[in-house]
Structures are given as structure tokens and as C-alpha cells.
mmCIF file of C-alpha atoms and ligand atoms in Angstrom:
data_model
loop_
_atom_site.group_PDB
_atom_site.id
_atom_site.type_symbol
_atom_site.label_atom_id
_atom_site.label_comp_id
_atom_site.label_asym_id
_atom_site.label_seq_id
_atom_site.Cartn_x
_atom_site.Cartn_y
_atom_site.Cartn_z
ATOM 1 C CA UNK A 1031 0.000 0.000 0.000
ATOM 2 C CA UNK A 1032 1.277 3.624 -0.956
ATOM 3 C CA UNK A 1033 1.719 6.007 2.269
ATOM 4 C CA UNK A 1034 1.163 9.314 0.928
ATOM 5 C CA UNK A 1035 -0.142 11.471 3.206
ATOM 6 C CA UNK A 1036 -4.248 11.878 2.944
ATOM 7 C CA UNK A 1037 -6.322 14.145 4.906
ATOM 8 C CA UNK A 1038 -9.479 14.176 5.795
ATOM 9 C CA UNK A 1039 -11.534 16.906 7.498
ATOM 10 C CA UNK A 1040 -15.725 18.465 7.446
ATOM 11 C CA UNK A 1041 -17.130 21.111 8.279
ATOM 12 C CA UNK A 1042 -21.272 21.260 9.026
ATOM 13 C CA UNK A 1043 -23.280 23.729 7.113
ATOM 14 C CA UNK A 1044 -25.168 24.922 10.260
ATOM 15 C CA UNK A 1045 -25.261 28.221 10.156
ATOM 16 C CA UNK A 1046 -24.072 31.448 9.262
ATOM 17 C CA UNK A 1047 -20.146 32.064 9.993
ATOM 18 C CA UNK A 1048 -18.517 34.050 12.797
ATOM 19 C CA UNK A 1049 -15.131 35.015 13.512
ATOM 20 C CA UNK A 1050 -14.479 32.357 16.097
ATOM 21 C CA UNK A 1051 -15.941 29.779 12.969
ATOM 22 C CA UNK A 1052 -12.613 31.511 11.269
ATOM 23 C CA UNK A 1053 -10.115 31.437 13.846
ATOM 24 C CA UNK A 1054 -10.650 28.410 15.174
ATOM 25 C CA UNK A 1055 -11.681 26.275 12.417
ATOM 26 C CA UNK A 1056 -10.830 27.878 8.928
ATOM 27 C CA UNK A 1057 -7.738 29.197 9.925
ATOM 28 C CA UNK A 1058 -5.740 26.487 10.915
ATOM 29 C CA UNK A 1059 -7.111 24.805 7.852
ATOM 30 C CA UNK A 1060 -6.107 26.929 5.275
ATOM 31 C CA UNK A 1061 -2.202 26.773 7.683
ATOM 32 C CA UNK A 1062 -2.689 22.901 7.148
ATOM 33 C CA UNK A 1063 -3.172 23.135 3.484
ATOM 34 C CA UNK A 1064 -0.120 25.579 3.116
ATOM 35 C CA UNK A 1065 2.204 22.963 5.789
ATOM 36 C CA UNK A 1066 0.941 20.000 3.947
ATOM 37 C CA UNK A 1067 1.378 20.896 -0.046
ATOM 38 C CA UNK A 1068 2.323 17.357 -0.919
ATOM 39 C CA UNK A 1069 -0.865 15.626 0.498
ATOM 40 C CA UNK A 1070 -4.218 15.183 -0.563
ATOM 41 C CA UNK A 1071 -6.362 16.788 0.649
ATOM 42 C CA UNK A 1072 -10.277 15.637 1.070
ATOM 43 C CA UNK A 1073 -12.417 18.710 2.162
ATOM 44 C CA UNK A 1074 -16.099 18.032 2.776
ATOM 45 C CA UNK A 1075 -19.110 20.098 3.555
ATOM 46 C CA UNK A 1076 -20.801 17.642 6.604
ATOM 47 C CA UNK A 1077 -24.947 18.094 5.105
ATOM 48 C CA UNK A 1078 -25.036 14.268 6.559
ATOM 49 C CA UNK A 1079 -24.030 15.059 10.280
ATOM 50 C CA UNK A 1080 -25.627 18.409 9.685
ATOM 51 C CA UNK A 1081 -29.162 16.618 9.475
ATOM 52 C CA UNK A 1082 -28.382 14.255 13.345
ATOM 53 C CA UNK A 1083 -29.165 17.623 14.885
ATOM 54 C CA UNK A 1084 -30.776 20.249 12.353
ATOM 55 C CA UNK A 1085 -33.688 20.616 10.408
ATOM 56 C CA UNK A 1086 -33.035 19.482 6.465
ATOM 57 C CA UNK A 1087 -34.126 22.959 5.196
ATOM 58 C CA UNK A 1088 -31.283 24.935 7.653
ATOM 59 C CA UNK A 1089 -28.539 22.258 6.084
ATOM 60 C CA UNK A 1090 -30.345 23.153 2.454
ATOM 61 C CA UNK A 1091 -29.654 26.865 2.943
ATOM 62 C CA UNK A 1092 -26.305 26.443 4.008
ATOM 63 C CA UNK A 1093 -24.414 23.734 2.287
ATOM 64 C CA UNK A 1094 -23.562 25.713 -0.790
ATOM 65 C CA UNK A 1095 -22.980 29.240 1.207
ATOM 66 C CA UNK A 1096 -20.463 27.587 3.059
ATOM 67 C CA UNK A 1097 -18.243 26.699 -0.028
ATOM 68 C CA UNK A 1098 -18.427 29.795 -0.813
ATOM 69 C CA UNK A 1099 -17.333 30.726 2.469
ATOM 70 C CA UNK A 1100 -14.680 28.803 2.578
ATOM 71 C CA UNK A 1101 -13.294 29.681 -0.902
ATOM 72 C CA UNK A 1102 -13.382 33.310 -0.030
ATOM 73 C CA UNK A 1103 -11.442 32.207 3.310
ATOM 74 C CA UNK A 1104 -8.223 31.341 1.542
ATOM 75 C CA UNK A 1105 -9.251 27.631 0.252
ATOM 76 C CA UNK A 1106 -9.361 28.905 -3.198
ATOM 77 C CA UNK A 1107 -6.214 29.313 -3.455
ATOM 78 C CA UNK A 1108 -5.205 25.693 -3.121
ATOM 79 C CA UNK A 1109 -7.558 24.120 -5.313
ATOM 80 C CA UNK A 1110 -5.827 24.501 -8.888
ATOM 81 C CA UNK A 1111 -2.825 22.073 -7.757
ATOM 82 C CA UNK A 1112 -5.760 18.925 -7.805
ATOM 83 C CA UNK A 1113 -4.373 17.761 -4.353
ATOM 84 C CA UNK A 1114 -6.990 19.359 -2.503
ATOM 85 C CA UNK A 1115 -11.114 18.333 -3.093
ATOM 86 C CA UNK A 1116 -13.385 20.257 -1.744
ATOM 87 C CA UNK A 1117 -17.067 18.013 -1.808
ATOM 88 C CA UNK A 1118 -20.718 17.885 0.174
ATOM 89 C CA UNK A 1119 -20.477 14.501 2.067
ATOM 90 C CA UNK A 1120 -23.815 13.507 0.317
ATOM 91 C CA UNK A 1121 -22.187 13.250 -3.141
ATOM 92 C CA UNK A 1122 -20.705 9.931 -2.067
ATOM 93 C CA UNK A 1123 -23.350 9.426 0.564
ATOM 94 C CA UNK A 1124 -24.175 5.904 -0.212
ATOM 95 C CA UNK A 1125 -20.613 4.862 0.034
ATOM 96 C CA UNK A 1126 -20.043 6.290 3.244
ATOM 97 C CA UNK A 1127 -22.960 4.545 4.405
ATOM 98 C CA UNK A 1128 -21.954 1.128 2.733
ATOM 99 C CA UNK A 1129 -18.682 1.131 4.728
ATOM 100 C CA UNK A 1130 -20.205 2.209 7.902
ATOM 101 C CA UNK A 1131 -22.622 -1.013 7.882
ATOM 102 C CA UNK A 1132 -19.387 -3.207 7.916
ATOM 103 C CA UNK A 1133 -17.799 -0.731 10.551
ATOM 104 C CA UNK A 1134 -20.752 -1.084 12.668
ATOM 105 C CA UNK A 1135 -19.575 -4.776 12.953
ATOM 106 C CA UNK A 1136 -16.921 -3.439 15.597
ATOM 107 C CA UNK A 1137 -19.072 -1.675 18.070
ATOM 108 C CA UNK A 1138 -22.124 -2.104 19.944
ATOM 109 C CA UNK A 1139 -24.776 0.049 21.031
ATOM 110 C CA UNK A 1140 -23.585 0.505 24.828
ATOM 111 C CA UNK A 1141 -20.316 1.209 23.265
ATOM 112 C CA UNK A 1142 -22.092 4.537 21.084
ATOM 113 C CA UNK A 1143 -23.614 5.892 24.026
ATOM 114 C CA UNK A 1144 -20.427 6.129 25.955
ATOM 115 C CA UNK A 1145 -18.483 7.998 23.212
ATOM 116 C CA UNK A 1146 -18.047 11.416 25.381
ATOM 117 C CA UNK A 1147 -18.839 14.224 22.902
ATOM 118 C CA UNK A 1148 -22.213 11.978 22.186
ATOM 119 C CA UNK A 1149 -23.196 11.602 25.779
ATOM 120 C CA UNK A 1150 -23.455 15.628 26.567
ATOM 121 C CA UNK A 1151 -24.932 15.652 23.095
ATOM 122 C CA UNK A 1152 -27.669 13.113 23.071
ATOM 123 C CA UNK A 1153 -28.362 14.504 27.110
ATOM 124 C CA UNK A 1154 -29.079 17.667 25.750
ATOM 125 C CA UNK A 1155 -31.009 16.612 22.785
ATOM 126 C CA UNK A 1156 -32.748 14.122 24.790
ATOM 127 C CA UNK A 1157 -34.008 16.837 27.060
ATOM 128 C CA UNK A 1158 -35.278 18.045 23.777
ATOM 129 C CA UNK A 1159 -36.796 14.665 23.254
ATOM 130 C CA UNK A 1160 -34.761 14.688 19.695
ATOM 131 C CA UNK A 1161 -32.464 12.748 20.506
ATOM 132 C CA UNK A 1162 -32.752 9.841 16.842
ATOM 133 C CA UNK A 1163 -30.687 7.105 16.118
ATOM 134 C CA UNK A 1164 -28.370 8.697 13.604
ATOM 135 C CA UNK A 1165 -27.079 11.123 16.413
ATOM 136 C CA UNK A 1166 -25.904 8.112 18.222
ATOM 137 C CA UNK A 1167 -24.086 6.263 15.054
ATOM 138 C CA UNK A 1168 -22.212 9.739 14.470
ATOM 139 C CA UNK A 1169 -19.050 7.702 15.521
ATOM 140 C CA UNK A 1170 -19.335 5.414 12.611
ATOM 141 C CA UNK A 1171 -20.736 7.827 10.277
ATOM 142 C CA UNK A 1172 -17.406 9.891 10.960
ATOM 143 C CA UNK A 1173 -15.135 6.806 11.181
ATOM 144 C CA UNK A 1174 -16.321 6.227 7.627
ATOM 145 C CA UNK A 1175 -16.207 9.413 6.070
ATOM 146 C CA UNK A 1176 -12.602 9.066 7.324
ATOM 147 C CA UNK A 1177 -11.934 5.398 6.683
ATOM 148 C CA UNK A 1178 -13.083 5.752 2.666
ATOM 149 C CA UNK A 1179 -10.324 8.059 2.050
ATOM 150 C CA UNK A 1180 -7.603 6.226 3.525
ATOM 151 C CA UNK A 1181 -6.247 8.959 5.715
ATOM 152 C CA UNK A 1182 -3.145 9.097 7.659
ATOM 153 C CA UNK A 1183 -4.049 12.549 8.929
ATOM 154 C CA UNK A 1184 -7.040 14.122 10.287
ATOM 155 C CA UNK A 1185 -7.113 17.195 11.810
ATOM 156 C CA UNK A 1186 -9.039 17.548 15.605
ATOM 157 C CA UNK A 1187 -9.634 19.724 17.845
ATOM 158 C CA UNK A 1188 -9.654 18.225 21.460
ATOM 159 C CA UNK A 1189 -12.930 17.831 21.951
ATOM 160 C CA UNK A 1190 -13.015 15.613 18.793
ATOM 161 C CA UNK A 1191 -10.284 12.775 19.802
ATOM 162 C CA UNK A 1192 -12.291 10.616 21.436
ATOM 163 C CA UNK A 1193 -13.974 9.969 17.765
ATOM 164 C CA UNK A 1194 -10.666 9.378 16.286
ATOM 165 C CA UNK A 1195 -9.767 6.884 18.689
ATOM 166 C CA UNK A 1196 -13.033 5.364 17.786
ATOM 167 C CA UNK A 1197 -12.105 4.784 13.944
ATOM 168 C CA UNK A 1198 -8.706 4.126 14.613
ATOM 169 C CA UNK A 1199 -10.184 1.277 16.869
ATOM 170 C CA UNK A 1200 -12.432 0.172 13.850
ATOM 171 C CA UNK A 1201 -9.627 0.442 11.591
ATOM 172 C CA UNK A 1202 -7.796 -1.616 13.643
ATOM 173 C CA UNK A 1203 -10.216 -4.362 14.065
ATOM 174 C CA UNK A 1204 -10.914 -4.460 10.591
ATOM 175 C CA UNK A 1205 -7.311 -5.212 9.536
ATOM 176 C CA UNK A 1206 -7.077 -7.614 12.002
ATOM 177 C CA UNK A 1207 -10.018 -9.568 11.029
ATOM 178 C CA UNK A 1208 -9.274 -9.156 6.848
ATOM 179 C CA UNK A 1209 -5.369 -8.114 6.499
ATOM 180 C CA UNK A 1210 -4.870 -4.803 5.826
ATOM 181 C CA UNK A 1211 -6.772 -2.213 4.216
ATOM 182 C CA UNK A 1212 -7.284 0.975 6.107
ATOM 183 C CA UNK A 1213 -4.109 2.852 7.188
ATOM 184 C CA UNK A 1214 -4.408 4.082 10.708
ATOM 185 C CA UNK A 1215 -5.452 7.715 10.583
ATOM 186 C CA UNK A 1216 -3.274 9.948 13.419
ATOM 187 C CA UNK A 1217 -4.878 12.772 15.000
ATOM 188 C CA UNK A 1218 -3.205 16.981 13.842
ATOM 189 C CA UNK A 1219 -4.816 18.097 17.296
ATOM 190 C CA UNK A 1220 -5.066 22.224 16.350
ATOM 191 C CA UNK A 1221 -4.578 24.428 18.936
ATOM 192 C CA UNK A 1222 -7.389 24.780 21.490
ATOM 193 C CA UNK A 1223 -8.562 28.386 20.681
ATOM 194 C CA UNK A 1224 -11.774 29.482 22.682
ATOM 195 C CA UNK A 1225 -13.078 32.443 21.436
ATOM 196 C CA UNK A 1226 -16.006 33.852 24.610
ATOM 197 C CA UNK A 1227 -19.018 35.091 23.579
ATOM 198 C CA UNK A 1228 -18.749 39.384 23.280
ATOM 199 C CA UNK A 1229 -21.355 39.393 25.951
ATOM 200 C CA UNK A 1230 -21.144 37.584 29.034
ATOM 201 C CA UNK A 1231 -20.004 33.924 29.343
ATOM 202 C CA UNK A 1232 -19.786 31.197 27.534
ATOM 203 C CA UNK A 1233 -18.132 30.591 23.642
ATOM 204 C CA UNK A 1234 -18.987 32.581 21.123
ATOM 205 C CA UNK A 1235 -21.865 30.828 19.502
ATOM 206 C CA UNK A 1236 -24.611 31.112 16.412
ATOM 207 C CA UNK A 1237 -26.868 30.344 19.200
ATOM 208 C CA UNK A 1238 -26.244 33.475 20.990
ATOM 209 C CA UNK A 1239 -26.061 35.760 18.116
ATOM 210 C CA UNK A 1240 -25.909 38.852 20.112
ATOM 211 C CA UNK A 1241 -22.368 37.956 21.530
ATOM 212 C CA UNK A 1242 -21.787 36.533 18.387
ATOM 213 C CA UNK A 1243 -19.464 38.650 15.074
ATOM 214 C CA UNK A 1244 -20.697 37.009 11.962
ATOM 215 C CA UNK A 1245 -18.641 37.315 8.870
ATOM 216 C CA UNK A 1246 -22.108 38.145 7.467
ATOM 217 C CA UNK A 1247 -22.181 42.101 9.289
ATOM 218 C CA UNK A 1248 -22.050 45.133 8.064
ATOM 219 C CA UNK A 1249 -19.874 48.074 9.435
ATOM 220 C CA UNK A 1250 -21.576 49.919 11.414
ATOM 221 C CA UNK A 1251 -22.776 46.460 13.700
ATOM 222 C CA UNK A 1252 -18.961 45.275 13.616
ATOM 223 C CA UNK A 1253 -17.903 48.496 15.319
ATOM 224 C CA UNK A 1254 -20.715 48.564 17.596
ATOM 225 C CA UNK A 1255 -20.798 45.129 19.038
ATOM 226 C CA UNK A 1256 -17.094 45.623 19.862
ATOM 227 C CA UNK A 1257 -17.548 49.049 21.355
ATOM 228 C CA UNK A 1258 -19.964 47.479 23.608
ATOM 229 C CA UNK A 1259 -18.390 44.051 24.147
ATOM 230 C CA UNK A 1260 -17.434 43.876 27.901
ATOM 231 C CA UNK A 1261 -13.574 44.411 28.964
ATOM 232 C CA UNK A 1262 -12.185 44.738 32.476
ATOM 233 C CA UNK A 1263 -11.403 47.673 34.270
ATOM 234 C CA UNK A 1264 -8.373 49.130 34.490
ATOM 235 C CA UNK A 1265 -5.375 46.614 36.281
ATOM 236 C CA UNK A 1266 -7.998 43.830 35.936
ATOM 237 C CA UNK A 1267 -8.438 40.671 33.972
ATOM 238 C CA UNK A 1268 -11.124 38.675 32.625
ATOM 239 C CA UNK A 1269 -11.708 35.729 30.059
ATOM 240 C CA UNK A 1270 -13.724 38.356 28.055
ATOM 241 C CA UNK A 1271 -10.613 40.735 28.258
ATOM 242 C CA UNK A 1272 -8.360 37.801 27.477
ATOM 243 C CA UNK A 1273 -10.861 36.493 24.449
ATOM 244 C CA UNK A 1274 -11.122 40.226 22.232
ATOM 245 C CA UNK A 1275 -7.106 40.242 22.676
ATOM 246 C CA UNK A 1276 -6.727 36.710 21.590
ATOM 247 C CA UNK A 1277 -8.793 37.678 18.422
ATOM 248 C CA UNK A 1278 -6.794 40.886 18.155
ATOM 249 C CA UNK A 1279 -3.595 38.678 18.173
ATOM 250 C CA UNK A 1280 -5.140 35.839 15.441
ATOM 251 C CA UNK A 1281 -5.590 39.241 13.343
ATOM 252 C CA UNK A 1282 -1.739 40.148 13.953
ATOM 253 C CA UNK A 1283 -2.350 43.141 16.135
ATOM 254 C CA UNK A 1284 0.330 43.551 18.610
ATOM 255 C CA UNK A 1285 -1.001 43.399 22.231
ATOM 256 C CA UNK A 1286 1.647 43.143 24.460
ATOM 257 C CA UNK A 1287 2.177 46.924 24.913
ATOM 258 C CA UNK A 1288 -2.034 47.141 25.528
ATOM 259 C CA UNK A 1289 -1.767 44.506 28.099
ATOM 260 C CA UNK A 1290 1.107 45.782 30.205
ATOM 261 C CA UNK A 1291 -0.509 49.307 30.415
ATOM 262 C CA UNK A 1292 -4.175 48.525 30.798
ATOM 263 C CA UNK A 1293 -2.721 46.158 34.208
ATOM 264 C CA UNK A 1294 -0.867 48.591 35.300
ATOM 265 C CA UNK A 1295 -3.996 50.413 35.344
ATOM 266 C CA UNK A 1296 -3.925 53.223 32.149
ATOM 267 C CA UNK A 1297 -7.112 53.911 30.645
ATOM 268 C CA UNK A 1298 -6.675 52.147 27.243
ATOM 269 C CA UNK A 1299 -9.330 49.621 26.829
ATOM 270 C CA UNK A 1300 -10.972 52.142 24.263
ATOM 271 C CA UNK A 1301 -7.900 52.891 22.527
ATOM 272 C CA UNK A 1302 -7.783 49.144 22.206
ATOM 273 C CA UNK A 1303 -11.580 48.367 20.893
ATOM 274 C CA UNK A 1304 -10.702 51.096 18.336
ATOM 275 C CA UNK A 1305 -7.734 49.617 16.472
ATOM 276 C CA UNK A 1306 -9.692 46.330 16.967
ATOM 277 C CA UNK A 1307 -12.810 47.227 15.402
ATOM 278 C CA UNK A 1308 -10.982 48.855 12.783
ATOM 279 C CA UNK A 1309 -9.330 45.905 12.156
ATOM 280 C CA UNK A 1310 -12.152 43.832 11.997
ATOM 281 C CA UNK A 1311 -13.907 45.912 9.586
ATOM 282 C CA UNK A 1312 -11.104 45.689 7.003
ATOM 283 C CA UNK A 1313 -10.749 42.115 7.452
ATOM 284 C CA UNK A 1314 -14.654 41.247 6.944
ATOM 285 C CA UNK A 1315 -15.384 43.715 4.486
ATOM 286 C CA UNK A 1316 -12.270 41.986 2.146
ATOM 287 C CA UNK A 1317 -14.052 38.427 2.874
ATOM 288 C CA UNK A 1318 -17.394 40.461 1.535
ATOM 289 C CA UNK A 1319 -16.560 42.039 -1.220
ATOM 290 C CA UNK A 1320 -13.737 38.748 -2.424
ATOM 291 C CA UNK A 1321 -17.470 36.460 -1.312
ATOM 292 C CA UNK A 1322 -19.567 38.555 -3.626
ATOM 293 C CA UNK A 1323 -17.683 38.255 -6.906
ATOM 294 C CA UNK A 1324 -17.869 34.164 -6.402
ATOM 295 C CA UNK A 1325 -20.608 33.256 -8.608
ATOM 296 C CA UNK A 1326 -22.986 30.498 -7.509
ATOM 297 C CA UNK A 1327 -21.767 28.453 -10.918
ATOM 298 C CA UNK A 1328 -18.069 28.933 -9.708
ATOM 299 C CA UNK A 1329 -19.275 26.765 -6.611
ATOM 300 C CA UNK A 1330 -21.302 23.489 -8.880
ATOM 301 C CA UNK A 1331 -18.049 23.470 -10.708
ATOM 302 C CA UNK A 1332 -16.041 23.306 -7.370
ATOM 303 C CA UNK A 1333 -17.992 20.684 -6.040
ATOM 304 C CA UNK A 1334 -18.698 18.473 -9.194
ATOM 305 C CA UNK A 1335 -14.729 17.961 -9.439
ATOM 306 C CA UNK A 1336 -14.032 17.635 -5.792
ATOM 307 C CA UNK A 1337 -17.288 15.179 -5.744
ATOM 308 C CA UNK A 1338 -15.828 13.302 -8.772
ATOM 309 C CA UNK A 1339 -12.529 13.257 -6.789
ATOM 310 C CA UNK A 1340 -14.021 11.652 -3.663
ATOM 311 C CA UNK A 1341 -16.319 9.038 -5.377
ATOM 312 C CA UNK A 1342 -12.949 7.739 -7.130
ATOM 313 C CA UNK A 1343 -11.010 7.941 -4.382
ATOM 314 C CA UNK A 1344 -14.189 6.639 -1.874
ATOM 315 C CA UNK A 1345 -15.163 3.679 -5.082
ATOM 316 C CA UNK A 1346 -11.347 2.804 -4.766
ATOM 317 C CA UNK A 1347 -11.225 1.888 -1.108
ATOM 318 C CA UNK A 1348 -15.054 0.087 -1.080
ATOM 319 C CA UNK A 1349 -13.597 -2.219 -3.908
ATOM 320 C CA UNK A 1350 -10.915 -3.209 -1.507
ATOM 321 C CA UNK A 1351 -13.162 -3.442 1.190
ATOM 322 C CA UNK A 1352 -15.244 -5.439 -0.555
ATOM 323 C CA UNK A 1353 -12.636 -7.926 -1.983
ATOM 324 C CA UNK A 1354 -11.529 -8.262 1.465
ATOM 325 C CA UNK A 1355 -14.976 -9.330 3.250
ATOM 326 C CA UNK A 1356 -15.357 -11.695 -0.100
ATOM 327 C CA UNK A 1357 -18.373 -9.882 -1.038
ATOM 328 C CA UNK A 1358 -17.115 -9.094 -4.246
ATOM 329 C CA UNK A 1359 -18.738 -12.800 -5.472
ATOM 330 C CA UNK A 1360 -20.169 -11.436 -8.211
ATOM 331 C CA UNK A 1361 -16.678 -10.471 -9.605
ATOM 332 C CA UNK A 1362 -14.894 -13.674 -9.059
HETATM 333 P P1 AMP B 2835 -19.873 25.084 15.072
HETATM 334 O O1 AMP B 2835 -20.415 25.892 13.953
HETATM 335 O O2 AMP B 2835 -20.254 25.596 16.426
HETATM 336 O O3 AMP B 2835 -20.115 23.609 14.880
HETATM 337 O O4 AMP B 2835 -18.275 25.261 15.027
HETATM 338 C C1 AMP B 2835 -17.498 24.775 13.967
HETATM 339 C C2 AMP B 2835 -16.027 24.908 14.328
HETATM 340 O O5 AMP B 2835 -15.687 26.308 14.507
HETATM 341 C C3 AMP B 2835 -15.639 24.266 15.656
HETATM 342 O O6 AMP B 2835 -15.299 22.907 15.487
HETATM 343 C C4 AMP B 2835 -14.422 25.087 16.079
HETATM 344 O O7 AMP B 2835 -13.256 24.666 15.398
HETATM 345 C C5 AMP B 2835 -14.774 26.480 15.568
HETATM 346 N N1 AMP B 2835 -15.424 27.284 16.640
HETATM 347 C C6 AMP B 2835 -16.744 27.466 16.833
HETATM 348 N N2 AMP B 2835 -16.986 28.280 17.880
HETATM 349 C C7 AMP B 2835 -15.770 28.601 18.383
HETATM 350 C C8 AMP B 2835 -15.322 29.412 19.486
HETATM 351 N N3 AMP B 2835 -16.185 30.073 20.253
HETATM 352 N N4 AMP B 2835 -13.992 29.533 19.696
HETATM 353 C C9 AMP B 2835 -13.096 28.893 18.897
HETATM 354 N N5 AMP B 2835 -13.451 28.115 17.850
HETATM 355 C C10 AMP B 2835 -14.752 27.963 17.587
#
């Protein structure tokens, strides 16, 4: 077996994007792409997932925006050298779900339920009394989307390694039942970046879109939600303090000077939300205006060659599958 280096990684059409969406997830995708230019590089838009916890109109109205997100975010600029496919999971939907009916062999249902992330989720959707079936068979769903690429790399945040060592674990058991197919994928864990909410506690979240910057606002509410977003006073400091500066930094504003003189208690927190909010403006309004001249054709034709990419690639690894659970009879 060849052991180029494949990676894997999704991102669920949920919702509109914020900045925190960009630091913390974009971001260090579009530094993977640039540290990895050898690789291959699968890129897929999660509609699948999206639909364990979201109505199937929300993940209609934003599978294709988020493309064009992301191509306005940098991922454009990587997609001409044919390493890198950017897809919606669904266009090889039936393959992912063929291989996760022979990954479901290695798990049982006690197993699912115990799968951290899962547990808080299915509590909280349970609660909700929507908790279905496909929420808890998310593991295999995600081994699989994984699994059909062959990938040696996928990048995680924390939160997300307990589902890696899930597939890993099928992986395992699946080469050790029928020789070896899958290559065992190893987890790029990005740095933990935890962006608060602009008012009060708690992440910054589509959920709480009043603490919330979305790539989506104009101007005038950029500059206004930071003017109001809440600080520390002078020679004190808070997570929310701590969160605007870590977005200041992501943006490459220097903030050592601020922070040494705002603790030792100099009034510069509006000095601060100034060069910030300026800062923010430029950087959205470039994502607008570069957003806008994407046509909606310039994303089909993105997506039928990264699709076309990933049903070879995804048809490749199902054949050896197959051959290797003898259910190729028909073939023989
Ligand atoms: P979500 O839309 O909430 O599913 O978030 C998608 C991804 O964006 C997450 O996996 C994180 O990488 C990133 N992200 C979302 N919210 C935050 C936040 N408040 N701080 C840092 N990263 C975030």
C-alpha cells in the first residue's frame, strides 16, 4: 500500500459564519493546506451530520454558502494544484454509508452511548426529546467518512479525539479480522482556541447571536458590538478581556504593549476596541466584497470535481473493502 499522506476533514453547514468559525476552524485549515502541499487533501461540507441535529431545510440553505465561504477564506487558493477536493459529504453518501454497515460490525450500542462528545450531546437533545438514532451512530458515520479516504491525517480539535480513537479502533479491528486495508489515521490536534461570547459567558456561539461577530455584518454592527463588548477595568483581567485580545492577536495586532498598560492600570481599553474594530472591519469587508464576486456556478463546478474526486477515491477503497470481506462474489 502507498503512504502518501491523505487528509481528511468536514465542516457542518449549520449556520451562518462568525469570527471564532474563522479562527478556530478555517484558519488552521487553510495553515494545514499551506504545511501540507504534498498531500491530498479531502475537504467536505458535513450536510449528513448536519441533518443528526438540524432541520433538512437549515442544512439546504447552508451547504452551498459555506463553499463559498470557505473559498473566499483562503481555500481557493489551493484548489488549482488537484491535491486538494473540496465536496458535500452527500455526493458519495451511499458509500459512506456502505462502509459504515461493515464498521458497525466493531461496536455495539452501549459502546455509542459512551463515546463522550455523544453523551453531553444526546443529554441535551434528549431533554429536547430529539435525541434519533443517527445522532448516536455519528461515531461510525465519521469513522467512515474518514476510513473511505484512507487517511493518515485528520485534523481535531480536542474535543473531537475521542472519535478518532473510535475509527482508529475500527480500523484496527478491521485489519485484524481481513489483512490490511485501512491505514491508521493519526490525529493533527489544532490548537485549542476558545473564542467567549462578546457578551457575558460562555463561547462565542450562532446560538447566541448577540455575543456573536458574523462574517455576514455590516460596518456599522462590527464596530458597535465591539464598542460594547465587555472588557475589564483598568489593572484587571477577565476571560472576556483575554478572548477580544486573543482575536486581536489571530488578526496580527500587537497586544503586548495594551496589556502591560491597561494592568498597570492606564485607561486604554478604548484605545484598544478602536484599532480592533478597525481591524475587523477591514478584514470582513475583504471576505465580503472577495465572497460577492464568487458566482454560484463557480461553486457546482467546485464541487462536481471535488465530488468526482471523492467518489474515485471513496469507489477505490469500497472495492478493496469489498474484496476483502469476499463480497465481491459477483466479480470472481
Ligand atoms: P460550530 O459551527 O459551532 O459547529 O463550530 C465549527 C467549528 O468552529 C468548531 O469545530 C471550532 O473549530 C470552531 N469554533 C466554533 N466556535 C468557536 C469558538 N467560540 N472559539 C473557537 N473556535 C470555535
Amino acid at each position: 500500500m502507498d503512504e502518501k499522506q491523505v487528509i481528511v476533514t468536514g465542516v457542518r453547514p449549520t449556520g451562518d459564519l462568525h469570527i471564532a468559525n474563522y479562527l478556530g476552524a478555517v484558519m488552521p485549515l487553510v495553515k494545514t493546506l499551506e504545511a501540507n502541499k504534498e498531500a491530498e487533501v479531502f475537504v467536505f461540507v458535513a450536510d449528513l451530520h448536519g441533518l443528526t441535529d438540524n432541520d433538512a431545510q437549515t442544512i439546504s440553505d447552508y451547504r452551498l454558502p459555506v463553499v463559498k465561504d470557505y473559498l473566499a477564506l483562503g481555500l481557493d487558493k489551493y484548489l488549482n494544484s488537484g491535491k486538494v477536493h473540496l465536496f458535500i459529504q452527500s455526493q458519495i453518501g451511499e458509500l459512506i454509508s456502505y462502509l459504515a454497515l461493515f464498521l458497525s460490525r466493531y461496536t455495539t450500542f452501549n459502546d455509542l452511548m459512551r463515546v463522550p462528545t455523544l453523551k453531553e450531546k444526546l443529554r441535551v437533545n434528549q431533554e429536547a426529546g430529539q435525541a434519533n438514532a443517527l445522532l448516536g451512530y455519528y461515531p461510525v458515520l465519521m469513522a467512515a467518512d474518514i476510513l473511505i479516504h484512507n487517511a493518515t491525517i485528520v485534523p481535531v480539535g480536542h474535543d473531537q479525539l475521542p472519535h478518532l480513537e473510535k475509527t482508529r479502533e475500527f480500523a484496527e479491528k478491521f485489519n485484524n479480522e481481513f489483512g490490511k486495508v485501512f491505514s491508521l489515521p493519526q490525529p493533527h490536534t489544532t490548537e485549542n482556541l476558545r473564542i467567549l461570547s462578546l457578551k457575558g459567558q460562555g463561547k462565542m456561539s450562532k446560538s447566541h447571536p448577540e455575543g456573536a461577530l458574523f462574517m455576514s455584518d455590516p460596518e456599522k454592527t462590527i464596530l458597535q458590538k465591539i464598542a460594547r463588548a465587555e472588557t475589564a477595568k483598568e489593572g484587571e483581567a477577565t476571560p472576556n478581556l483575554d478572548s477580544l485580545l486573543t482575536i486581536a492577536a489571530e488578526l496580527g495586532i500587537g497586544t503586548e504593549e495594551f496589556r502591560k498598560e491597561h494592568m498597570a492600570g492606564k485607561q486604554v481599553v478604548g484605545q484598544f476596541k478602536k484599532v480592533l474594530g478597525e481591524t475587523l472591519v477591514k478584514f470582513i469587508s475583504n471576505f465580503q466584497n472577495k465572497r460577492s464576486g464568487i458566482s454560484d456556478r463557480e461553486v457546482l463546478d467546485v464541487i462536481m470535481k471535488g465530488g468526482a474526486a471523492a467518489r474515485l477515491s471513496a469507489e477505490k477503497t469500497m472495492e478493496r473493502v469489498k474484496r476483502a470481506v469476499r463480497i465481491d462474489y459477483l466479480n470472481n
